[in-house]
Amino acid sequence: MRAKRSKKYRKLMHQYEMTFGFREPYQVLVDSNFLHAVDSFKMELLPALERTLQGKPKPLLTKCSLAAIMAAQPINPKTNQPYRPRHLPPPTELPLRHCSHNPESEPIDEVECLLSLLSPSAEVKKNKEHYILATADAPVKKTDKNDAQQRKRKRDEEREEERAIRRSQMLRLRARSIPGVPIIYVKRSVMVLEPLSTQSENVRDGAERAKFRYGLDADPSLEKPAEKEEPKKKRGPKVKGPNPLSVKKPKKKESGPGPAQLAKKVKQADKPNEDVSEKPEGEEGAAKPKRRRRHHKSAAPQDNDAAPSTEPGPEASAMEVDV
């Protein structure tokens, strides 16, 4: 359930960011009932708010809320000042939000103070400072039924508790009437983020319609002319060809050399002639000697290699006389 709840809260805060411009760190206005509930359930303030808002929070306490907390505490006889309550975090964790409702800077009712910060103008309800309200129901005091004095005061205490609960419920109801105010409350040791109120949903839907209408009312001159769609040709039955593996591959035709190759060969043939013609006369005699051929071992000696004489010998002359 915690994973589903965190995913739901993440989407909800994303809607507040897109519609109303909320940004981190989120400013959270904390009232006295919320601090009492957090302390009674032994919850840590900053980690719990961070898990609920799915982002970095910045809790703030108003002067009027601080005055309401200190007014409910007994007075220390040594200092004539009220005791600091246990559920009040230090100023480093919960800084003070200065609010001036009158020239004397006297504190007013806590509910009226928080509502004036959420919507400064009564006519135009708008959360300009992007505050988040953190509240809870008023704490209920436990009474001992055996005590006779407490029985007598039971009715008066119940009436006071009912008034405190009504005031906390009225604060949440009036905060829902202001668009763009996220509300956090503690219920049974669980910190809950309320869904969008009706006023916030109306603002979100109006913003979405404005975007849609802007697309429809765009300048027609900027639009591209509609292209005529050509009628699609109907395709007939697909003709299947033979299996390419069973077909004999065609032989490649031996093509002769092209004109470019012939021209290249002619140029190569003409190059040696050009080199010979370009040589000077003095270099013709200094031509490279030819390479001698090697003879086999069975060849005749070098004396037999001499050319035969053309003059007839004595034997030849004798044979001619006999004839």
PDB file of C-alpha atoms in Angstrom:
ATOM      1  CA  MET A   1       0.000   0.000   0.000  1.00  0.00           C
ATOM      2  CA  ARG A   2       2.871   2.390   0.725  1.00  0.00           C
ATOM      3  CA  ALA A   3       4.176   2.047  -2.859  1.00  0.00           C
ATOM      4  CA  LYS A   4       0.728   2.712  -4.338  1.00  0.00           C
ATOM      5  CA  ARG A   5       0.218   5.696  -2.031  1.00  0.00           C
ATOM      6  CA  SER A   6       3.600   7.214  -2.893  1.00  0.00           C
ATOM      7  CA  LYS A   7       2.915   6.830  -6.625  1.00  0.00           C
ATOM      8  CA  LYS A   8      -0.484   8.502  -6.179  1.00  0.00           C
ATOM      9  CA  TYR A   9       1.052  11.403  -4.215  1.00  0.00           C
ATOM     10  CA  ARG A  10       3.778  11.848  -6.846  1.00  0.00           C
ATOM     11  CA  LYS A  11       1.171  12.211  -9.605  1.00  0.00           C
ATOM     12  CA  LEU A  12      -0.847  14.602  -7.442  1.00  0.00           C
ATOM     13  CA  MET A  13       2.108  16.898  -6.776  1.00  0.00           C
ATOM     14  CA  HIS A  14       2.973  16.793 -10.486  1.00  0.00           C
ATOM     15  CA  GLN A  15      -0.511  18.158 -11.234  1.00  0.00           C
ATOM     16  CA  TYR A  16       0.031  20.977  -8.733  1.00  0.00           C
ATOM     17  CA  GLU A  17       3.368  21.776 -10.393  1.00  0.00           C
ATOM     18  CA  MET A  18       1.944  21.847 -13.919  1.00  0.00           C
ATOM     19  CA  THR A  19      -1.265  23.766 -13.099  1.00  0.00           C
ATOM     20  CA  PHE A  20      -0.356  26.069 -10.189  1.00  0.00           C
ATOM     21  CA  GLY A  21       3.453  26.352 -10.466  1.00  0.00           C
ATOM     22  CA  PHE A  22       4.571  24.605  -7.257  1.00  0.00           C
ATOM     23  CA  ARG A  23       8.338  24.082  -6.914  1.00  0.00           C
ATOM     24  CA  GLU A  24      10.710  22.493  -4.414  1.00  0.00           C
ATOM     25  CA  PRO A  25      11.290  23.102  -1.569  1.00  0.00           C
ATOM     26  CA  TYR A  26       7.567  23.042  -0.780  1.00  0.00           C
ATOM     27  CA  GLN A  27       6.503  25.632   1.837  1.00  0.00           C
ATOM     28  CA  VAL A  28       4.321  23.892   4.438  1.00  0.00           C
ATOM     29  CA  LEU A  29       2.310  25.919   6.970  1.00  0.00           C
ATOM     30  CA  VAL A  30       2.027  23.823  10.143  1.00  0.00           C
ATOM     31  CA  ASP A  31      -0.623  24.391  12.828  1.00  0.00           C
ATOM     32  CA  SER A  32      -0.606  23.426  16.504  1.00  0.00           C
ATOM     33  CA  ASN A  33      -2.877  20.372  16.126  1.00  0.00           C
ATOM     34  CA  PHE A  34      -0.579  18.909  13.460  1.00  0.00           C
ATOM     35  CA  LEU A  35       2.493  19.201  15.700  1.00  0.00           C
ATOM     36  CA  HIS A  36       0.636  17.577  18.593  1.00  0.00           C
ATOM     37  CA  ALA A  37      -0.499  14.665  16.388  1.00  0.00           C
ATOM     38  CA  VAL A  38       3.019  14.121  14.992  1.00  0.00           C
ATOM     39  CA  ASP A  39       4.451  13.983  18.511  1.00  0.00           C
ATOM     40  CA  SER A  40       1.705  11.708  19.874  1.00  0.00           C
ATOM     41  CA  PHE A  41       2.314   9.115  17.115  1.00  0.00           C
ATOM     42  CA  LYS A  42       6.124   9.453  17.477  1.00  0.00           C
ATOM     43  CA  MET A  43       6.692  10.569  13.895  1.00  0.00           C
ATOM     44  CA  GLU A  44       9.650  12.577  12.638  1.00  0.00           C
ATOM     45  CA  LEU A  45       8.460  15.817  11.068  1.00  0.00           C
ATOM     46  CA  LEU A  46      10.812  16.318   8.097  1.00  0.00           C
ATOM     47  CA  PRO A  47      11.097  12.671   6.898  1.00  0.00           C
ATOM     48  CA  ALA A  48       7.330  12.190   7.142  1.00  0.00           C
ATOM     49  CA  LEU A  49       6.627  15.336   5.130  1.00  0.00           C
ATOM     50  CA  GLU A  50       9.239  14.341   2.540  1.00  0.00           C
ATOM     51  CA  ARG A  51       7.638  10.907   2.076  1.00  0.00           C
ATOM     52  CA  THR A  52       4.179  12.444   1.717  1.00  0.00           C
ATOM     53  CA  LEU A  53       5.090  15.222  -0.707  1.00  0.00           C
ATOM     54  CA  GLN A  54       7.647  13.137  -2.660  1.00  0.00           C
ATOM     55  CA  GLY A  55      10.007  16.109  -2.524  1.00  0.00           C
ATOM     56  CA  LYS A  56      11.981  18.390  -0.230  1.00  0.00           C
ATOM     57  CA  PRO A  57       9.713  20.252   2.263  1.00  0.00           C
ATOM     58  CA  LYS A  58      10.233  23.509   4.148  1.00  0.00           C
ATOM     59  CA  PRO A  59       7.922  23.589   7.225  1.00  0.00           C
ATOM     60  CA  LEU A  60       6.954  26.981   8.639  1.00  0.00           C
ATOM     61  CA  LEU A  61       5.233  28.017  11.885  1.00  0.00           C
ATOM     62  CA  THR A  62       3.385  31.342  12.137  1.00  0.00           C
ATOM     63  CA  LYS A  63       3.587  33.673  15.107  1.00  0.00           C
ATOM     64  CA  CYS A  64      -0.121  33.221  15.767  1.00  0.00           C
ATOM     65  CA  SER A  65       0.239  29.420  15.863  1.00  0.00           C
ATOM     66  CA  LEU A  66       3.193  29.752  18.239  1.00  0.00           C
ATOM     67  CA  ALA A  67       1.160  32.026  20.493  1.00  0.00           C
ATOM     68  CA  ALA A  68      -1.718  29.488  20.514  1.00  0.00           C
ATOM     69  CA  ILE A  69       0.699  26.682  21.491  1.00  0.00           C
ATOM     70  CA  MET A  70       2.320  28.675  24.295  1.00  0.00           C
ATOM     71  CA  ALA A  71      -1.058  29.881  25.624  1.00  0.00           C
ATOM     72  CA  ALA A  72      -2.094  26.295  26.343  1.00  0.00           C
ATOM     73  CA  GLN A  73       1.029  25.613  28.474  1.00  0.00           C
ATOM     74  CA  PRO A  74       1.374  26.139  32.240  1.00  0.00           C
ATOM     75  CA  ILE A  75       3.473  29.060  33.466  1.00  0.00           C
ATOM     76  CA  ASN A  76       6.863  28.604  35.046  1.00  0.00           C
ATOM     77  CA  PRO A  77       6.859  30.365  38.431  1.00  0.00           C
ATOM     78  CA  LYS A  78      10.548  31.171  38.253  1.00  0.00           C
ATOM     79  CA  THR A  79      10.455  32.999  34.924  1.00  0.00           C
ATOM     80  CA  ASN A  80       6.723  33.801  34.686  1.00  0.00           C
ATOM     81  CA  GLN A  81       6.891  32.378  31.175  1.00  0.00           C
ATOM     82  CA  PRO A  82       5.049  29.328  29.853  1.00  0.00           C
ATOM     83  CA  TYR A  83       6.963  26.070  29.621  1.00  0.00           C
ATOM     84  CA  ARG A  84       8.196  25.043  26.211  1.00  0.00           C
ATOM     85  CA  PRO A  85       6.082  22.082  25.086  1.00  0.00           C
ATOM     86  CA  ARG A  86       7.681  18.790  24.135  1.00  0.00           C
ATOM     87  CA  HIS A  87       5.949  18.590  20.733  1.00  0.00           C
ATOM     88  CA  LEU A  88       7.389  21.942  19.585  1.00  0.00           C
ATOM     89  CA  PRO A  89      10.496  21.346  17.399  1.00  0.00           C
ATOM     90  CA  PRO A  90      13.502  23.685  17.658  1.00  0.00           C
ATOM     91  CA  PRO A  91      13.682  26.777  15.407  1.00  0.00           C
ATOM     92  CA  THR A  92      16.411  25.167  13.292  1.00  0.00           C
ATOM     93  CA  GLU A  93      13.969  22.444  12.242  1.00  0.00           C
ATOM     94  CA  LEU A  94      10.804  24.560  12.224  1.00  0.00           C
ATOM     95  CA  PRO A  95      11.556  28.235  11.420  1.00  0.00           C
ATOM     96  CA  LEU A  96       9.150  31.027  12.306  1.00  0.00           C
ATOM     97  CA  ARG A  97       6.978  32.710   9.637  1.00  0.00           C
ATOM     98  CA  HIS A  98       6.447  36.373  10.555  1.00  0.00           C
ATOM     99  CA  CYS A  99       2.898  37.547   9.947  1.00  0.00           C
ATOM    100  CA  SER A 100       1.683  41.079  10.616  1.00  0.00           C
ATOM    101  CA  HIS A 101      -2.097  41.321  10.734  1.00  0.00           C
ATOM    102  CA  ASN A 102      -2.266  44.652  12.595  1.00  0.00           C
ATOM    103  CA  PRO A 103       0.062  47.592  13.320  1.00  0.00           C
ATOM    104  CA  GLU A 104       0.711  46.325  16.873  1.00  0.00           C
ATOM    105  CA  SER A 105       1.714  42.865  15.518  1.00  0.00           C
ATOM    106  CA  GLU A 106      -0.513  41.193  18.056  1.00  0.00           C
ATOM    107  CA  PRO A 107      -1.420  37.562  17.379  1.00  0.00           C
ATOM    108  CA  ILE A 108      -4.915  36.753  16.179  1.00  0.00           C
ATOM    109  CA  ASP A 109      -6.886  33.535  15.881  1.00  0.00           C
ATOM    110  CA  GLU A 110      -4.787  30.712  14.405  1.00  0.00           C
ATOM    111  CA  VAL A 111      -7.400  29.706  11.809  1.00  0.00           C
ATOM    112  CA  GLU A 112      -7.822  33.259  10.524  1.00  0.00           C
ATOM    113  CA  CYS A 113      -4.046  33.707  10.371  1.00  0.00           C
ATOM    114  CA  LEU A 114      -3.516  30.591   8.239  1.00  0.00           C
ATOM    115  CA  LEU A 115      -6.389  31.452   5.890  1.00  0.00           C
ATOM    116  CA  SER A 116      -5.074  35.006   5.409  1.00  0.00           C
ATOM    117  CA  LEU A 117      -1.683  33.614   4.379  1.00  0.00           C
ATOM    118  CA  LEU A 118      -3.216  31.082   1.987  1.00  0.00           C
ATOM    119  CA  SER A 119      -5.362  33.737   0.300  1.00  0.00           C
ATOM    120  CA  PRO A 120      -4.418  37.352   1.124  1.00  0.00           C
ATOM    121  CA  SER A 121      -7.328  38.764  -0.874  1.00  0.00           C
ATOM    122  CA  ALA A 122     -10.819  37.746   0.233  1.00  0.00           C
ATOM    123  CA  GLU A 123     -12.326  38.708  -3.130  1.00  0.00           C
ATOM    124  CA  VAL A 124      -9.862  36.860  -5.358  1.00  0.00           C
ATOM    125  CA  LYS A 125      -9.059  33.483  -3.848  1.00  0.00           C
ATOM    126  CA  LYS A 126      -5.600  32.569  -5.032  1.00  0.00           C
ATOM    127  CA  ASN A 127      -2.628  30.867  -3.377  1.00  0.00           C
ATOM    128  CA  LYS A 128       0.070  33.262  -4.589  1.00  0.00           C
ATOM    129  CA  GLU A 129       2.887  32.024  -2.342  1.00  0.00           C
ATOM    130  CA  HIS A 130       2.206  28.328  -3.130  1.00  0.00           C
ATOM    131  CA  TYR A 131       1.703  27.280   0.480  1.00  0.00           C
ATOM    132  CA  ILE A 132       0.745  23.772   1.625  1.00  0.00           C
ATOM    133  CA  LEU A 133      -1.473  23.410   4.696  1.00  0.00           C
ATOM    134  CA  ALA A 134      -0.635  20.731   7.299  1.00  0.00           C
ATOM    135  CA  THR A 135      -3.317  20.231   9.942  1.00  0.00           C
ATOM    136  CA  ALA A 136      -4.992  17.579  12.078  1.00  0.00           C
ATOM    137  CA  ASP A 137      -7.978  17.131  14.346  1.00  0.00           C
ATOM    138  CA  ALA A 138      -7.789  18.553  17.835  1.00  0.00           C
ATOM    139  CA  PRO A 139      -6.407  16.133  20.455  1.00  0.00           C
ATOM    140  CA  VAL A 140      -8.873  14.407  22.756  1.00  0.00           C
ATOM    141  CA  LYS A 141      -8.038  14.374  26.462  1.00  0.00           C
ATOM    142  CA  LYS A 142      -8.415  11.125  28.393  1.00  0.00           C
ATOM    143  CA  THR A 143     -10.426  11.340  31.627  1.00  0.00           C
ATOM    144  CA  ASP A 144     -10.605   8.967  34.612  1.00  0.00           C
ATOM    145  CA  LYS A 145     -14.177   7.850  35.228  1.00  0.00           C
ATOM    146  CA  ASN A 146     -13.521   7.087  38.915  1.00  0.00           C
ATOM    147  CA  ASP A 147     -12.585  10.655  39.744  1.00  0.00           C
ATOM    148  CA  ALA A 148     -15.641  12.550  40.956  1.00  0.00           C
ATOM    149  CA  GLN A 149     -14.257  16.006  40.128  1.00  0.00           C
ATOM    150  CA  GLN A 150     -13.462  14.981  36.563  1.00  0.00           C
ATOM    151  CA  ARG A 151     -17.006  13.698  36.131  1.00  0.00           C
ATOM    152  CA  LYS A 152     -18.335  17.146  36.932  1.00  0.00           C
ATOM    153  CA  ARG A 153     -16.038  18.789  34.430  1.00  0.00           C
ATOM    154  CA  LYS A 154     -16.615  16.156  31.765  1.00  0.00           C
ATOM    155  CA  ARG A 155     -19.373  18.032  30.039  1.00  0.00           C
ATOM    156  CA  ASP A 156     -17.407  21.269  29.833  1.00  0.00           C
ATOM    157  CA  GLU A 157     -14.329  19.488  28.433  1.00  0.00           C
ATOM    158  CA  GLU A 158     -16.399  17.616  25.871  1.00  0.00           C
ATOM    159  CA  ARG A 159     -17.886  20.871  24.696  1.00  0.00           C
ATOM    160  CA  GLU A 160     -14.442  22.421  24.347  1.00  0.00           C
ATOM    161  CA  GLU A 161     -13.178  19.396  22.421  1.00  0.00           C
ATOM    162  CA  GLU A 162     -16.157  19.562  20.077  1.00  0.00           C
ATOM    163  CA  ARG A 163     -15.465  23.233  19.423  1.00  0.00           C
ATOM    164  CA  ALA A 164     -11.786  22.536  18.710  1.00  0.00           C
ATOM    165  CA  ILE A 165     -12.698  19.713  16.305  1.00  0.00           C
ATOM    166  CA  ARG A 166     -15.194  21.956  14.527  1.00  0.00           C
ATOM    167  CA  ARG A 167     -12.593  24.692  14.186  1.00  0.00           C
ATOM    168  CA  SER A 168     -10.036  22.257  12.658  1.00  0.00           C
ATOM    169  CA  GLN A 169     -12.655  20.888  10.271  1.00  0.00           C
ATOM    170  CA  MET A 170     -13.706  24.421   9.323  1.00  0.00           C
ATOM    171  CA  LEU A 171     -10.067  25.266   8.548  1.00  0.00           C
ATOM    172  CA  ARG A 172      -9.812  22.347   6.113  1.00  0.00           C
ATOM    173  CA  LEU A 173     -13.195  23.154   4.573  1.00  0.00           C
ATOM    174  CA  ARG A 174     -12.331  26.800   3.953  1.00  0.00           C
ATOM    175  CA  ALA A 175      -8.883  25.866   2.640  1.00  0.00           C
ATOM    176  CA  ARG A 176     -10.513  23.563   0.051  1.00  0.00           C
ATOM    177  CA  SER A 177     -12.468  26.547  -1.308  1.00  0.00           C
ATOM    178  CA  ILE A 178      -9.142  28.190  -2.308  1.00  0.00           C
ATOM    179  CA  PRO A 179      -7.864  26.693  -5.579  1.00  0.00           C
ATOM    180  CA  GLY A 180      -4.356  25.317  -5.566  1.00  0.00           C
ATOM    181  CA  VAL A 181      -3.967  24.541  -1.841  1.00  0.00           C
ATOM    182  CA  PRO A 182      -2.686  21.022  -1.047  1.00  0.00           C
ATOM    183  CA  ILE A 183      -3.849  19.783   2.379  1.00  0.00           C
ATOM    184  CA  ILE A 184      -1.969  17.299   4.573  1.00  0.00           C
ATOM    185  CA  TYR A 185      -3.543  15.786   7.692  1.00  0.00           C
ATOM    186  CA  VAL A 186      -2.682  13.017  10.154  1.00  0.00           C
ATOM    187  CA  LYS A 187      -5.120  10.148  10.559  1.00  0.00           C
ATOM    188  CA  ARG A 188      -4.352   7.090  12.702  1.00  0.00           C
ATOM    189  CA  SER A 189      -0.557   7.527  12.641  1.00  0.00           C
ATOM    190  CA  VAL A 190      -0.580   7.995   8.842  1.00  0.00           C
ATOM    191  CA  MET A 191       0.178  11.277   7.073  1.00  0.00           C
ATOM    192  CA  VAL A 192      -2.306  11.702   4.208  1.00  0.00           C
ATOM    193  CA  LEU A 193      -2.326  14.097   1.244  1.00  0.00           C
ATOM    194  CA  GLU A 194      -5.833  15.026   0.173  1.00  0.00           C
ATOM    195  CA  PRO A 195      -6.794  14.737  -3.525  1.00  0.00           C
ATOM    196  CA  LEU A 196      -7.549  17.808  -5.625  1.00  0.00           C
ATOM    197  CA  SER A 197     -10.506  19.807  -4.369  1.00  0.00           C
ATOM    198  CA  THR A 198     -13.420  20.750  -6.620  1.00  0.00           C
ATOM    199  CA  GLN A 199     -12.088  24.292  -7.067  1.00  0.00           C
ATOM    200  CA  SER A 200      -8.638  23.042  -7.998  1.00  0.00           C
ATOM    201  CA  GLU A 201     -10.096  20.529 -10.481  1.00  0.00           C
ATOM    202  CA  ASN A 202     -12.101  23.288 -12.167  1.00  0.00           C
ATOM    203  CA  VAL A 203      -8.951  25.396 -12.613  1.00  0.00           C
ATOM    204  CA  ARG A 204      -7.041  22.405 -13.988  1.00  0.00           C
ATOM    205  CA  ASP A 205      -9.829  21.508 -16.442  1.00  0.00           C
ATOM    206  CA  GLY A 206     -10.048  25.138 -17.589  1.00  0.00           C
ATOM    207  CA  ALA A 207      -6.316  25.220 -18.274  1.00  0.00           C
ATOM    208  CA  GLU A 208      -6.549  21.996 -20.296  1.00  0.00           C
ATOM    209  CA  ARG A 209      -9.495  23.326 -22.323  1.00  0.00           C
ATOM    210  CA  ALA A 210      -7.594  26.547 -23.025  1.00  0.00           C
ATOM    211  CA  LYS A 211      -4.696  24.547 -24.456  1.00  0.00           C
ATOM    212  CA  PHE A 212      -7.070  22.523 -26.612  1.00  0.00           C
ATOM    213  CA  ARG A 213      -8.937  25.635 -27.788  1.00  0.00           C
ATOM    214  CA  TYR A 214      -5.661  27.362 -28.671  1.00  0.00           C
ATOM    215  CA  GLY A 215      -4.890  24.536 -31.071  1.00  0.00           C
ATOM    216  CA  LEU A 216      -8.310  24.843 -32.717  1.00  0.00           C
ATOM    217  CA  ASP A 217      -8.280  28.640 -32.984  1.00  0.00           C
ATOM    218  CA  ALA A 218      -4.827  28.835 -34.531  1.00  0.00           C
ATOM    219  CA  ASP A 219      -4.225  31.130 -37.527  1.00  0.00           C
ATOM    220  CA  PRO A 220      -5.393  29.276 -40.659  1.00  0.00           C
ATOM    221  CA  SER A 221      -2.794  31.081 -42.814  1.00  0.00           C
ATOM    222  CA  LEU A 222      -0.039  29.305 -40.901  1.00  0.00           C
ATOM    223  CA  GLU A 223      -1.517  25.924 -41.576  1.00  0.00           C
ATOM    224  CA  LYS A 224      -0.257  23.928 -44.545  1.00  0.00           C
ATOM    225  CA  PRO A 225      -2.702  23.305 -47.393  1.00  0.00           C
ATOM    226  CA  ALA A 226      -4.248  19.900 -47.273  1.00  0.00           C
ATOM    227  CA  GLU A 227      -2.736  17.548 -49.800  1.00  0.00           C
ATOM    228  CA  LYS A 228      -5.043  15.559 -52.020  1.00  0.00           C
ATOM    229  CA  GLU A 229      -4.953  11.930 -51.226  1.00  0.00           C
ATOM    230  CA  GLU A 230      -4.423   9.702 -54.215  1.00  0.00           C
ATOM    231  CA  PRO A 231      -6.747   6.725 -54.458  1.00  0.00           C
ATOM    232  CA  LYS A 232      -5.040   3.574 -53.340  1.00  0.00           C
ATOM    233  CA  LYS A 233      -4.589   0.929 -55.990  1.00  0.00           C
ATOM    234  CA  LYS A 234      -6.122  -2.399 -55.253  1.00  0.00           C
ATOM    235  CA  ARG A 235      -3.579  -5.124 -55.056  1.00  0.00           C
ATOM    236  CA  GLY A 236      -4.316  -8.404 -56.786  1.00  0.00           C
ATOM    237  CA  PRO A 237      -3.317 -11.821 -55.568  1.00  0.00           C
ATOM    238  CA  LYS A 238       0.376 -12.085 -54.919  1.00  0.00           C
ATOM    239  CA  VAL A 239       2.206 -14.303 -57.447  1.00  0.00           C
ATOM    240  CA  LYS A 240       4.606 -16.630 -55.771  1.00  0.00           C
ATOM    241  CA  GLY A 241       7.939 -17.279 -57.511  1.00  0.00           C
ATOM    242  CA  PRO A 242       9.976 -20.482 -57.511  1.00  0.00           C
ATOM    243  CA  ASN A 243      12.096 -21.541 -54.600  1.00  0.00           C
ATOM    244  CA  PRO A 244      15.435 -19.703 -55.004  1.00  0.00           C
ATOM    245  CA  LEU A 245      17.335 -22.735 -53.630  1.00  0.00           C
ATOM    246  CA  SER A 246      16.008 -25.042 -56.338  1.00  0.00           C
ATOM    247  CA  VAL A 247      16.748 -22.699 -59.272  1.00  0.00           C
ATOM    248  CA  LYS A 248      20.047 -22.979 -61.145  1.00  0.00           C
ATOM    249  CA  LYS A 249      22.197 -19.917 -60.760  1.00  0.00           C
ATOM    250  CA  PRO A 250      22.838 -17.991 -64.027  1.00  0.00           C
ATOM    251  CA  LYS A 251      26.398 -18.004 -65.393  1.00  0.00           C
ATOM    252  CA  LYS A 252      28.281 -14.774 -65.478  1.00  0.00           C
ATOM    253  CA  LYS A 253      28.904 -13.446 -68.990  1.00  0.00           C
ATOM    254  CA  GLU A 254      32.557 -12.902 -69.882  1.00  0.00           C
ATOM    255  CA  SER A 255      32.637  -9.403 -71.138  1.00  0.00           C
ATOM    256  CA  GLY A 256      35.635  -8.078 -73.109  1.00  0.00           C
ATOM    257  CA  PRO A 257      37.660  -5.133 -71.985  1.00  0.00           C
ATOM    258  CA  GLY A 258      35.830  -1.870 -72.130  1.00  0.00           C
ATOM    259  CA  PRO A 259      36.922   1.269 -73.932  1.00  0.00           C
ATOM    260  CA  ALA A 260      38.555   2.673 -70.819  1.00  0.00           C
ATOM    261  CA  GLN A 261      40.712  -0.441 -70.381  1.00  0.00           C
ATOM    262  CA  LEU A 262      41.702  -0.430 -74.112  1.00  0.00           C
ATOM    263  CA  ALA A 263      42.762   3.195 -73.935  1.00  0.00           C
ATOM    264  CA  LYS A 264      44.847   2.400 -70.847  1.00  0.00           C
ATOM    265  CA  LYS A 265      46.604  -0.471 -72.623  1.00  0.00           C
ATOM    266  CA  VAL A 266      47.391   1.712 -75.690  1.00  0.00           C
ATOM    267  CA  LYS A 267      48.954   4.320 -73.410  1.00  0.00           C
ATOM    268  CA  GLN A 268      51.107   1.687 -71.729  1.00  0.00           C
ATOM    269  CA  ALA A 269      52.248   0.352 -75.160  1.00  0.00           C
ATOM    270  CA  ASP A 270      53.208   3.826 -76.373  1.00  0.00           C
ATOM    271  CA  LYS A 271      55.258   4.664 -73.289  1.00  0.00           C
ATOM    272  CA  PRO A 272      58.450   2.652 -74.165  1.00  0.00           C
ATOM    273  CA  ASN A 273      58.590   4.104 -77.685  1.00  0.00           C
ATOM    274  CA  GLU A 274      58.369   7.568 -76.276  1.00  0.00           C
ATOM    275  CA  ASP A 275      61.185   6.795 -73.850  1.00  0.00           C
ATOM    276  CA  VAL A 276      63.450   5.529 -76.649  1.00  0.00           C
ATOM    277  CA  SER A 277      62.757   8.513 -78.895  1.00  0.00           C
ATOM    278  CA  GLU A 278      63.444  10.918 -76.086  1.00  0.00           C
ATOM    279  CA  LYS A 279      66.885   9.418 -75.306  1.00  0.00           C
ATOM    280  CA  PRO A 280      69.943  11.379 -76.636  1.00  0.00           C
ATOM    281  CA  GLU A 281      72.362   9.911 -79.193  1.00  0.00           C
ATOM    282  CA  GLY A 282      75.167   9.433 -76.731  1.00  0.00           C
ATOM    283  CA  GLU A 283      73.046   7.059 -74.634  1.00  0.00           C
ATOM    284  CA  GLU A 284      72.241   4.632 -77.495  1.00  0.00           C
ATOM    285  CA  GLY A 285      75.748   3.075 -77.431  1.00  0.00           C
ATOM    286  CA  ALA A 286      75.519   2.653 -73.666  1.00  0.00           C
ATOM    287  CA  ALA A 287      72.622   0.247 -73.964  1.00  0.00           C
ATOM    288  CA  LYS A 288      72.190  -2.451 -71.373  1.00  0.00           C
ATOM    289  CA  PRO A 289      74.118  -5.676 -72.427  1.00  0.00           C
ATOM    290  CA  LYS A 290      72.069  -8.755 -73.152  1.00  0.00           C
ATOM    291  CA  ARG A 291      72.036 -11.568 -70.710  1.00  0.00           C
ATOM    292  CA  ARG A 292      74.032 -14.716 -71.699  1.00  0.00           C
ATOM    293  CA  ARG A 293      72.275 -18.035 -71.936  1.00  0.00           C
ATOM    294  CA  ARG A 294      73.505 -20.886 -69.850  1.00  0.00           C
ATOM    295  CA  HIS A 295      74.530 -24.105 -71.773  1.00  0.00           C
ATOM    296  CA  HIS A 296      73.990 -27.651 -70.639  1.00  0.00           C
ATOM    297  CA  LYS A 297      76.905 -29.904 -69.655  1.00  0.00           C
ATOM    298  CA  SER A 298      76.498 -32.114 -72.792  1.00  0.00           C
ATOM    299  CA  ALA A 299      77.152 -29.198 -75.086  1.00  0.00           C
ATOM    300  CA  ALA A 300      80.299 -29.162 -77.329  1.00  0.00           C
ATOM    301  CA  PRO A 301      83.439 -27.283 -76.306  1.00  0.00           C
ATOM    302  CA  GLN A 302      83.954 -23.734 -77.327  1.00  0.00           C
ATOM    303  CA  ASP A 303      86.440 -24.764 -80.209  1.00  0.00           C
ATOM    304  CA  ASN A 304      83.650 -26.533 -82.039  1.00  0.00           C
ATOM    305  CA  ASP A 305      81.465 -23.494 -81.756  1.00  0.00           C
ATOM    306  CA  ALA A 306      83.592 -21.656 -84.326  1.00  0.00           C
ATOM    307  CA  ALA A 307      82.021 -21.122 -87.694  1.00  0.00           C
ATOM    308  CA  PRO A 308      83.119 -23.560 -90.506  1.00  0.00           C
ATOM    309  CA  SER A 309      85.328 -22.154 -93.235  1.00  0.00           C
ATOM    310  CA  THR A 310      83.914 -21.798 -96.715  1.00  0.00           C
ATOM    311  CA  GLU A 311      87.193 -22.764 -98.511  1.00  0.00           C
ATOM    312  CA  PRO A 312      87.257 -26.399 -99.717  1.00  0.00           C
ATOM    313  CA  GLY A 313      89.921 -28.683 -98.181  1.00  0.00           C
ATOM    314  CA  PRO A 314      92.289 -31.149 -99.971  1.00  0.00           C
ATOM    315  CA  GLU A 315      89.851 -34.045 -99.573  1.00  0.00           C
ATOM    316  CA  ALA A 316      87.076 -32.120-101.236  1.00  0.00           C
ATOM    317  CA  SER A 317      89.344 -31.236-104.182  1.00  0.00           C
ATOM    318  CA  ALA A 318      90.374 -34.886-104.614  1.00  0.00           C
ATOM    319  CA  MET A 319      86.759 -35.998-104.705  1.00  0.00           C
ATOM    320  CA  GLU A 320      86.032 -33.414-107.343  1.00  0.00           C
ATOM    321  CA  VAL A 321      88.972 -34.744-109.543  1.00  0.00           C
ATOM    322  CA  ASP A 322      87.729 -38.348-109.313  1.00  0.00           C
ATOM    323  CA  VAL A 323      84.380 -37.326-110.565  1.00  0.00           C
TER     324      VAL A 323
END
